[in-house]
mmCIF file of C-alpha atoms in Angstrom:
data_model
loop_
_atom_site.group_PDB
_atom_site.id
_atom_site.type_symbol
_atom_site.label_atom_id
_atom_site.label_comp_id
_atom_site.label_asym_id
_atom_site.label_seq_id
_atom_site.Cartn_x
_atom_site.Cartn_y
_atom_site.Cartn_z
ATOM 1 C CA MET W 502 -10.991 -52.159 27.793
ATOM 2 C CA ARG W 503 -11.078 -55.478 26.680
ATOM 3 C CA PRO W 504 -11.283 -55.302 22.639
ATOM 4 C CA ASP W 505 -14.074 -58.428 21.817
ATOM 5 C CA THR W 506 -13.411 -59.009 18.243
ATOM 6 C CA PRO W 507 -13.709 -62.374 16.824
ATOM 7 C CA ALA W 508 -10.879 -64.767 17.264
ATOM 8 C CA GLU W 509 -11.116 -65.239 13.773
ATOM 9 C CA ASN W 510 -10.116 -61.833 12.549
ATOM 10 C CA VAL W 511 -7.906 -60.656 14.331
ATOM 11 C CA ASP W 512 -4.200 -62.091 15.383
ATOM 12 C CA HIS W 513 -4.373 -60.366 19.031
ATOM 13 C CA THR W 514 -0.740 -61.156 19.672
ATOM 14 C CA ALA W 515 0.074 -58.901 15.965
ATOM 15 C CA GLU W 516 -2.698 -56.000 17.767
ATOM 16 C CA ALA W 517 -0.815 -57.007 21.075
ATOM 17 C CA ALA W 518 2.557 -55.930 19.594
ATOM 18 C CA ARG W 519 0.965 -52.780 17.504
ATOM 19 C CA LEU W 520 -0.563 -51.840 20.612
ATOM 20 C CA GLU W 521 3.261 -51.771 22.532
ATOM 21 C CA ARG W 522 5.621 -49.998 19.455
ATOM 22 C CA THR W 523 2.546 -47.587 19.628
ATOM 23 C CA ALA W 524 2.798 -46.602 23.469
ATOM 24 C CA ASP W 525 6.315 -46.095 23.362
ATOM 25 C CA ARG W 526 5.982 -42.888 20.820
ATOM 26 C CA TYR W 527 3.220 -41.565 22.602
ATOM 27 C CA PRO W 528 4.291 -41.836 26.660
ATOM 28 C CA GLU W 529 1.676 -39.974 27.343
ATOM 29 C CA ASP W 530 -1.367 -42.739 26.979
ATOM 30 C CA ALA W 531 0.959 -45.612 27.507
ATOM 31 C CA GLU W 532 -1.536 -46.380 30.302
ATOM 32 C CA ALA W 533 -4.394 -46.600 27.406
ATOM 33 C CA LEU W 534 -2.402 -48.543 24.910
ATOM 34 C CA LEU W 535 -1.575 -50.704 27.023
ATOM 35 C CA LEU W 536 -4.350 -52.067 28.689
ATOM 36 C CA GLN W 537 -5.395 -52.948 25.371
ATOM 37 C CA ALA W 538 -2.394 -54.630 24.717
ATOM 38 C CA ALA W 539 -2.542 -56.951 27.829
ATOM 39 C CA ALA W 540 -6.527 -57.948 26.781
ATOM 40 C CA HIS W 541 -4.845 -58.470 22.792
ATOM 41 C CA LEU W 542 -2.158 -61.152 24.762
ATOM 42 C CA GLU W 543 -5.004 -62.755 27.049
ATOM 43 C CA LEU W 544 -7.630 -63.232 24.085
ATOM 44 C CA ALA W 545 -4.914 -64.638 22.252
ATOM 45 C CA GLY W 546 -4.031 -67.507 25.136
ATOM 46 C CA ASP W 547 -0.881 -65.716 26.578
ATOM 47 C CA ARG W 548 -2.213 -65.381 30.317
ATOM 48 C CA PRO W 549 1.609 -64.953 32.019
ATOM 49 C CA ALA W 550 2.475 -61.908 29.331
ATOM 50 C CA ALA W 551 -0.796 -59.920 29.561
ATOM 51 C CA THR W 552 0.159 -60.397 33.552
ATOM 52 C CA ALA W 553 3.635 -58.821 32.953
ATOM 53 C CA LEU W 554 2.357 -55.705 31.362
ATOM 54 C CA TYR W 555 -0.131 -55.081 33.970
ATOM 55 C CA ASP W 556 2.843 -55.236 36.421
ATOM 56 C CA SER W 557 4.879 -53.254 34.203
ATOM 57 C CA LEU W 558 2.111 -50.688 34.535
ATOM 58 C CA LEU W 559 1.751 -51.344 38.204
ATOM 59 C CA ALA W 560 5.877 -50.386 38.392
ATOM 60 C CA SER W 561 6.153 -47.344 36.151
ATOM 61 C CA GLN W 562 7.760 -44.680 38.025
ATOM 62 C CA THR W 563 5.105 -42.351 36.153
ATOM 63 C CA GLY W 564 1.561 -42.246 38.055
ATOM 64 C CA LEU W 565 -1.421 -43.826 36.607
ATOM 65 C CA GLU W 566 -3.579 -42.827 35.504
ATOM 66 C CA ASN W 567 -6.173 -45.646 37.683
ATOM 67 C CA PRO W 568 -4.049 -47.440 39.135
ATOM 68 C CA PHE W 569 -6.680 -50.538 40.338
ATOM 69 C CA LEU W 570 -8.137 -50.477 37.415
ATOM 70 C CA VAL W 571 -5.062 -52.240 36.584
ATOM 71 C CA ARG W 572 -4.826 -54.207 39.992
ATOM 72 C CA ALA W 573 -8.095 -55.378 38.822
ATOM 73 C CA LEU W 574 -7.433 -56.736 35.031
ATOM 74 C CA LYS W 575 -4.743 -58.553 36.756
ATOM 75 C CA ALA W 576 -5.962 -59.973 39.332
ATOM 76 C CA SER W 577 -9.460 -60.916 37.257
ATOM 77 C CA ASN W 578 -5.869 -62.236 34.827
ATOM 78 C CA LEU W 579 -4.596 -64.474 37.609
ATOM 79 C CA TRP W 580 -7.259 -66.430 38.491
ATOM 80 C CA GLU W 581 -7.664 -67.462 35.052
ATOM 81 C CA TYR W 582 -4.665 -69.174 34.800
ATOM 82 C CA GLY W 583 -4.483 -70.638 38.157
ATOM 83 C CA HIS W 584 -3.217 -67.935 40.765
ATOM 84 C CA GLU W 585 -6.824 -67.469 42.745
ATOM 85 C CA ALA W 586 -4.781 -67.298 45.876
ATOM 86 C CA GLU W 587 -3.134 -63.584 44.574
ATOM 87 C CA ALA W 588 -6.258 -63.190 42.477
ATOM 88 C CA ARG W 589 -8.169 -62.907 45.957
ATOM 89 C CA ALA W 590 -5.910 -61.568 47.577
ATOM 90 C CA ILE W 591 -5.469 -57.895 45.063
ATOM 91 C CA ILE W 592 -9.241 -58.258 44.602
ATOM 92 C CA GLU W 593 -9.042 -57.654 48.577
ATOM 93 C CA GLY W 594 -6.892 -54.688 47.950
ATOM 94 C CA VAL W 595 -8.937 -53.089 45.824
ATOM 95 C CA ARG W 596 -12.432 -53.383 47.711
ATOM 96 C CA ALA W 597 -10.690 -52.266 50.668
ATOM 97 C CA ALA W 598 -9.220 -49.314 48.861
ATOM 98 C CA SER W 599 -12.730 -48.201 47.112
ATOM 99 C CA PRO W 600 -12.267 -46.687 43.954
ATOM 100 C CA ARG W 601 -14.074 -43.624 43.028
ATOM 101 C CA ASP W 602 -14.529 -45.479 39.401
ATOM 102 C CA PRO W 603 -16.748 -48.340 38.728
ATOM 103 C CA ALA W 604 -14.367 -49.707 36.203
ATOM 104 C CA PRO W 605 -12.892 -51.974 39.027
ATOM 105 C CA TRP W 606 -15.818 -52.425 41.295
ATOM 106 C CA VAL W 607 -17.044 -54.020 37.811
ATOM 107 C CA ILE W 608 -14.421 -56.134 36.839
ATOM 108 C CA VAL W 609 -13.328 -57.457 40.548
ATOM 109 C CA ALA W 610 -17.218 -58.633 41.110
ATOM 110 C CA GLU W 611 -17.356 -60.246 37.865
ATOM 111 C CA ALA W 612 -14.601 -62.112 38.310
ATOM 112 C CA LEU W 613 -16.093 -63.364 42.031
ATOM 113 C CA GLU W 614 -19.209 -64.022 39.759
ATOM 114 C CA ALA W 615 -17.806 -66.424 36.969
ATOM 115 C CA HIS W 616 -15.496 -68.639 39.693
ATOM 116 C CA ASP W 617 -19.300 -68.739 41.363
ATOM 117 C CA GLU W 618 -18.383 -66.618 44.160
ATOM 118 C CA LEU W 619 -21.791 -65.049 43.906
ATOM 119 C CA GLU W 620 -22.160 -63.914 47.337
ATOM 120 C CA ALA W 621 -19.463 -62.385 47.290
ATOM 121 C CA ALA W 622 -20.139 -60.470 44.270
ATOM 122 C CA GLN W 623 -23.461 -59.365 45.034
ATOM 123 C CA GLU W 624 -21.726 -58.074 47.994
ATOM 124 C CA THR W 625 -18.585 -56.116 45.723
ATOM 125 C CA PHE W 626 -20.927 -55.317 43.752
ATOM 126 C CA THR W 627 -22.772 -53.295 46.322
ATOM 127 C CA GLU W 628 -19.834 -51.918 47.733
ATOM 128 C CA GLY W 629 -19.710 -50.085 44.776
ATOM 129 C CA THR W 630 -23.382 -49.127 44.184
ATOM 130 C CA ARG W 631 -23.453 -48.188 47.349
ATOM 131 C CA LEU W 632 -19.879 -45.114 47.115
ATOM 132 C CA LEU W 633 -20.469 -44.362 44.258
ATOM 133 C CA LEU W 634 -24.605 -43.943 43.824
ATOM 134 C CA ALA W 635 -25.416 -43.096 47.647
ATOM 135 C CA ASP W 636 -25.985 -39.254 46.440
ATOM 136 C CA VAL W 637 -26.731 -39.259 42.835
ATOM 137 C CA GLN W 638 -30.089 -38.532 41.445
ATOM 138 C CA GLU W 639 -28.596 -39.130 37.061
ATOM 139 C CA PRO W 640 -26.195 -42.574 37.466
ATOM 140 C CA PRO W 641 -23.542 -41.402 35.538
ATOM 141 C CA TYR W 642 -23.269 -43.976 32.077
ATOM 142 C CA SER W 643 -20.319 -45.348 33.280
ATOM 143 C CA THR W 644 -22.170 -46.700 36.595
ATOM 144 C CA HIS W 645 -25.060 -48.990 34.790
ATOM 145 C CA PRO W 646 -22.651 -51.981 34.140
ATOM 146 C CA LEU W 647 -22.246 -52.354 38.251
ATOM 147 C CA LEU W 648 -25.895 -51.898 38.749
ATOM 148 C CA PHE W 649 -26.670 -54.286 35.919
ATOM 149 C CA GLY W 650 -24.373 -55.995 36.942
ATOM 150 C CA ARG W 651 -26.012 -56.667 40.766
ATOM 151 C CA HIS W 652 -29.001 -56.669 39.583
ATOM 152 C CA ARG W 653 -27.913 -59.767 37.151
ATOM 153 C CA VAL W 654 -26.146 -61.382 40.213
ATOM 154 C CA ARG W 655 -28.993 -60.830 42.111
ATOM 155 C CA ARG W 656 -31.573 -63.094 40.216
ATOM 156 C CA MET W 657 -28.914 -65.963 39.756
ATOM 157 C CA LEU W 658 -29.188 -65.665 43.826
ATOM 158 C CA GLY W 659 -33.000 -65.430 43.776
ATOM 159 C CA ALA W 660 -32.713 -62.329 45.693
ATOM 160 C CA GLY W 661 -35.678 -59.801 45.743
ATOM 161 C CA HIS W 662 -35.613 -56.713 44.223
ATOM 162 C CA ASP W 663 -34.555 -54.116 46.426
ATOM 163 C CA ASP W 664 -34.774 -49.766 44.940
ATOM 164 C CA TRP W 665 -31.277 -49.976 42.742
ATOM 165 C CA ASP W 666 -32.811 -53.568 40.796
ATOM 166 C CA MET W 667 -35.462 -51.191 40.286
ATOM 167 C CA LEU W 668 -33.257 -48.389 39.236
ATOM 168 C CA ALA W 669 -31.217 -50.607 37.180
ATOM 169 C CA ASP W 670 -34.631 -51.833 35.335
ATOM 170 C CA THR W 671 -35.948 -48.164 34.947
ATOM 171 C CA LEU W 672 -32.286 -47.453 33.010
ATOM 172 C CA HIS W 673 -31.578 -50.857 30.918
ATOM 173 C CA THR W 674 -32.894 -50.041 27.108
ATOM 174 C CA SER W 675 -32.981 -53.088 25.360
ATOM 175 C CA PRO W 676 -36.119 -54.656 23.852
ATOM 176 C CA VAL W 677 -35.770 -57.463 25.967
ATOM 177 C CA PRO W 678 -35.894 -56.898 30.571
ATOM 178 C CA LEU W 679 -33.636 -57.719 32.911
ATOM 179 C CA ASP W 680 -35.756 -60.134 35.019
ATOM 180 C CA GLU W 681 -35.597 -62.137 31.042
ATOM 181 C CA LEU W 682 -32.394 -61.631 30.153
ATOM 182 C CA HIS W 683 -31.119 -62.069 34.297
ATOM 183 C CA ASP W 684 -33.305 -65.178 34.781
ATOM 184 C CA PRO W 685 -31.016 -68.097 35.505
ATOM 185 C CA LYS W 686 -33.937 -70.520 34.429
ATOM 186 C CA ARG W 687 -32.505 -69.925 30.623
ATOM 187 C CA VAL W 688 -29.983 -71.554 30.849
ATOM 188 C CA TRP W 689 -31.992 -74.997 31.204
ATOM 189 C CA SER W 690 -33.743 -73.893 27.871
ATOM 190 C CA LEU W 691 -30.559 -74.219 26.673
ATOM 191 C CA GLY W 692 -31.022 -77.441 26.724
ATOM 192 C CA SER W 693 -34.680 -78.219 24.832
ATOM 193 C CA ASP W 694 -35.675 -79.741 22.582
ATOM 194 C CA ASN W 695 -37.992 -77.477 21.091
ATOM 195 C CA PRO W 696 -37.430 -75.077 18.076
ATOM 196 C CA ALA W 697 -39.160 -71.842 19.303
ATOM 197 C CA GLU W 698 -37.620 -71.931 22.737
ATOM 198 C CA LEU W 699 -34.203 -72.181 21.526
ATOM 199 C CA ALA W 700 -34.916 -69.701 18.670
ATOM 200 C CA ALA W 701 -36.509 -67.258 21.488
ATOM 201 C CA GLU W 702 -33.337 -67.784 23.450
ATOM 202 C CA ILE W 703 -31.470 -67.475 20.251
ATOM 203 C CA SER W 704 -32.536 -63.842 20.316
ATOM 204 C CA ARG W 705 -32.665 -62.990 24.156
ATOM 205 C CA LEU W 706 -28.603 -63.580 23.756
ATOM 206 C CA ARG W 707 -28.530 -61.226 21.271
ATOM 207 C CA ALA W 708 -29.717 -58.521 22.992
ATOM 208 C CA GLU W 709 -27.720 -59.633 26.219
ATOM 209 C CA LEU W 710 -24.525 -59.563 23.809
ATOM 210 C CA GLY W 711 -25.463 -56.001 21.838
ATOM 211 C CA SER W 712 -26.317 -54.744 26.137
ATOM 212 C CA PHE W 713 -22.963 -56.078 27.152
ATOM 213 C CA ARG W 714 -21.271 -54.222 24.050
ATOM 214 C CA GLU W 715 -22.771 -51.080 24.084
ATOM 215 C CA ALA W 716 -21.674 -50.411 28.420
ATOM 216 C CA LEU W 717 -18.015 -51.408 27.671
ATOM 217 C CA SER W 718 -17.716 -49.686 24.578
ATOM 218 C CA ARG W 719 -16.160 -45.909 23.959
ATOM 219 C CA PRO W 720 -18.422 -45.104 21.376
ATOM 220 C CA PHE W 721 -16.147 -43.089 18.881
ATOM 221 C CA PRO W 722 -16.596 -38.598 19.681
ATOM 222 C CA VAL W 723 -16.945 -36.143 17.407
ATOM 223 C CA ALA W 724 -14.125 -34.353 19.170
ATOM 224 C CA VAL W 725 -13.538 -30.194 18.839
ATOM 225 C CA LEU W 726 -10.223 -29.349 20.486
ATOM 226 C CA HIS W 727 -9.092 -27.196 23.231
ATOM 227 C CA TRP W 728 -6.209 -25.262 24.152
ATOM 228 C CA PRO W 729 -6.035 -24.302 28.221
ATOM 229 C CA SER W 730 -5.279 -20.367 27.695
ATOM 230 C CA ALA W 731 -1.305 -21.618 28.115
ATOM 231 C CA GLU W 732 -0.978 -24.068 25.972
ATOM 232 C CA LEU W 733 -3.332 -21.831 22.983
ATOM 233 C CA THR W 734 0.035 -18.581 24.024
ATOM 234 C CA GLU W 735 2.602 -20.969 23.883
ATOM 235 C CA LEU W 736 1.296 -22.615 20.673
ATOM 236 C CA ILE W 737 1.052 -19.365 18.715
ATOM 237 C CA THR W 738 4.277 -17.425 20.400
ATOM 238 C CA ALA W 739 5.920 -20.790 18.287
ATOM 239 C CA TYR W 740 3.597 -21.029 15.418
ATOM 240 C CA PRO W 741 1.575 -17.485 14.437
ATOM 241 C CA THR W 742 0.086 -18.141 11.537
ATOM 242 C CA LEU W 743 -2.649 -20.499 13.847
ATOM 243 C CA ALA W 744 -3.529 -16.525 15.436
ATOM 244 C CA GLU W 745 -5.840 -16.847 12.569
ATOM 245 C CA ASP W 746 -7.713 -19.748 13.803
ATOM 246 C CA TYR W 747 -7.253 -19.051 17.316
ATOM 247 C CA PRO W 748 -8.087 -15.051 17.454
ATOM 248 C CA SER W 749 -8.705 -14.855 21.532
ATOM 249 C CA HIS W 750 -8.281 -17.333 24.099
ATOM 250 C CA GLU W 751 -11.908 -16.056 24.717
ATOM 251 C CA GLU W 752 -12.779 -16.584 21.412
ATOM 252 C CA HIS W 753 -11.812 -20.161 21.320
ATOM 253 C CA LEU W 754 -13.916 -21.131 23.826
ATOM 254 C CA ALA W 755 -17.130 -20.071 22.602
ATOM 255 C CA THR W 756 -16.647 -21.374 19.135
ATOM 256 C CA ILE W 757 -16.158 -24.618 20.727
ATOM 257 C CA GLU W 758 -18.659 -24.446 22.290
ATOM 258 C CA ALA W 759 -21.104 -23.468 19.805
ATOM 259 C CA SER W 760 -19.439 -25.758 17.797
ATOM 260 C CA LEU W 761 -21.224 -28.768 20.267
ATOM 261 C CA ARG W 762 -24.171 -26.658 20.559
ATOM 262 C CA GLU W 763 -24.481 -26.166 16.006
ATOM 263 C CA LEU W 764 -23.987 -30.852 16.057
ATOM 264 C CA ALA W 765 -26.018 -31.411 19.031
ATOM 265 C CA ALA W 766 -28.886 -29.895 17.199
ATOM 266 C CA SER W 767 -28.708 -31.445 14.052
ATOM 267 C CA GLY W 768 -28.329 -34.453 15.691
ATOM 268 C CA THR W 769 -25.042 -35.473 15.480
ATOM 269 C CA PRO W 770 -24.313 -38.418 19.006
ATOM 270 C CA ASN W 771 -21.200 -38.953 20.869
ATOM 271 C CA LEU W 772 -20.094 -35.235 20.893
ATOM 272 C CA GLY W 773 -16.491 -34.510 23.061
ATOM 273 C CA ILE W 774 -13.614 -32.678 23.707
ATOM 274 C CA VAL W 775 -9.957 -33.173 23.360
ATOM 275 C CA THR W 776 -7.589 -30.453 25.648
ATOM 276 C CA GLY W 777 -4.301 -30.281 23.687
ATOM 277 C CA THR W 778 -0.527 -29.795 24.637
ATOM 278 C CA VAL W 779 2.010 -28.298 22.509
ATOM 279 C CA PRO W 780 4.509 -30.878 22.661
ATOM 280 C CA SER W 781 1.213 -33.636 21.622
ATOM 281 C CA TYR W 782 0.840 -31.614 18.591
ATOM 282 C CA GLU W 783 3.732 -31.193 17.943
ATOM 283 C CA ALA W 784 4.749 -34.811 17.997
ATOM 284 C CA PHE W 785 1.620 -35.069 15.547
ATOM 285 C CA ALA W 786 3.081 -33.472 13.333
ATOM 286 C CA ALA W 787 6.485 -35.311 13.053
ATOM 287 C CA SER W 788 4.333 -38.122 13.083
ATOM 288 C CA GLU W 789 2.675 -37.242 9.758
ATOM 289 C CA SER W 790 5.557 -35.976 8.530
ATOM 290 C CA ALA W 791 4.255 -32.231 8.434
ATOM 291 C CA SER W 792 4.403 -28.593 9.921
ATOM 292 C CA PRO W 793 2.734 -27.996 13.646
ATOM 293 C CA GLY W 794 1.560 -24.340 12.323
ATOM 294 C CA ASP W 795 -0.390 -26.186 9.288
ATOM 295 C CA GLY W 796 -4.133 -25.565 10.052
ATOM 296 C CA ALA W 797 -5.131 -28.105 8.662
ATOM 297 C CA LEU W 798 -3.446 -30.651 10.741
ATOM 298 C CA LEU W 799 -6.030 -29.270 14.099
ATOM 299 C CA PRO W 800 -8.586 -31.972 13.092
ATOM 300 C CA GLN W 801 -6.817 -34.335 12.494
ATOM 301 C CA TYR W 802 -5.072 -33.637 16.152
ATOM 302 C CA ALA W 803 -8.015 -33.054 17.541
ATOM 303 C CA THR W 804 -8.994 -37.024 15.752
ATOM 304 C CA THR W 805 -6.414 -39.252 16.902
ATOM 305 C CA LEU W 806 -7.444 -37.868 20.703
ATOM 306 C CA ALA W 807 -10.134 -39.127 20.274
ATOM 307 C CA ALA W 808 -9.391 -42.198 19.144
ATOM 308 C CA ARG W 809 -6.467 -42.891 21.943
ATOM 309 C CA GLY W 810 -9.639 -42.240 24.393
ATOM 310 C CA ARG W 811 -8.062 -39.171 25.705
ATOM 311 C CA ALA W 812 -12.386 -37.275 24.932
ATOM 312 C CA VAL W 813 -14.432 -35.734 26.985
ATOM 313 C CA ALA W 814 -17.722 -36.457 26.921
ATOM 314 C CA TRP W 815 -20.298 -32.972 26.249
ATOM 315 C CA PRO W 816 -22.502 -32.145 27.584
ATOM 316 C CA PRO W 817 -21.019 -33.346 31.140
ATOM 317 C CA GLN W 818 -23.274 -34.241 33.909
ATOM 318 C CA ARG W 819 -25.379 -32.133 35.688
ATOM 319 C CA GLY W 820 -23.578 -30.220 38.205
ATOM 320 C CA ALA W 821 -20.322 -31.132 36.793
ATOM 321 C CA VAL W 822 -17.570 -28.139 36.159
ATOM 322 C CA CYS W 823 -17.116 -27.025 33.439
ATOM 323 C CA TRP W 824 -15.189 -28.068 30.486
ATOM 324 C CA CYS W 825 -13.325 -24.994 30.541
ATOM 325 C CA GLY W 826 -10.943 -25.549 32.894
ATOM 326 C CA SER W 827 -12.589 -22.879 35.479
ATOM 327 C CA GLY W 828 -13.668 -24.984 38.027
ATOM 328 C CA ARG W 829 -17.072 -23.205 37.834
ATOM 329 C CA VAL W 830 -20.472 -25.363 37.290
ATOM 330 C CA TYR W 831 -21.055 -25.978 33.602
ATOM 331 C CA GLY W 832 -24.999 -24.347 33.998
ATOM 332 C CA GLU W 833 -23.333 -20.827 35.391
ATOM 333 C CA CYS W 834 -20.383 -20.782 33.227
ATOM 334 C CA HIS W 835 -20.207 -21.449 29.264
ATOM 335 C CA GLY W 836 -23.342 -23.820 29.776
ATOM 336 C CA THR W 837 -25.233 -20.410 30.307
ATOM 337 C CA GLN W 838 -24.831 -20.308 26.493
ATOM 338 C CA ALA W 839 -28.304 -19.472 25.183
#
């Protein structure tokens, strides 16, 4: 959610303004775009302006997809420029609400950690972990930062490994083990006069940075466009020339699954599905000065939706419902296809 591009390479204020303009053009994606804009304002040092964006989102008349994420980001930002009491109140509110998304838990726990509230950070990481992973056999990728952050804080507190820590060790794929990355003694080595020790620490820090960026980044997926039945009917009725691309809704769904399986078999990573709507597609066509009836526009529309964070990863997690919207488990729906 927070851009990690070095400040010397980006005019963060200008980028925030560009994202705000884009949010005006695509109100259905305003939440994600304005959160990115607020992150750029934080990097530019204009924290009050970032808070104003968070407040505008929270005051929005349209429902937010993740209001607790917005509150968590606001709390973290407020604490950084002297509004500790308000930040603590928001953090307690987020914890009490027990959100089902790992991101708010990670953000408020890291805010506590950044201000040396290690015990409170450990409690927050643990609350989120118990809530989201108590009966989960395979932790979703989005929960990995929760486990890694908990592991890090517990190492700083000198706590022994428990089952959650061992799970974090198992999920961690960096060549440098978590125990080494999170060793508090590493801080002392930065003051060493031994070039070999400093070189080793630089290697560890690079590995940790790579893991951190991987955990927070949203991989740009190869996205396939999906139309729900009602939307596809409306699309073909309005633009009959697209009937060649979509002979029937059933064939459309089968083609999506087959295409994704073929891409997966070829080794293509980060596959996803984006769901289209006719009003959104028409707005995109207008922005491209093109006709919605032009089938060549469909892949561009899918790519744009993916770039705006609308893609859902494929294949779904084990036990998750199918991407097609049938409500059935994926393994009992399109996941049964050969």
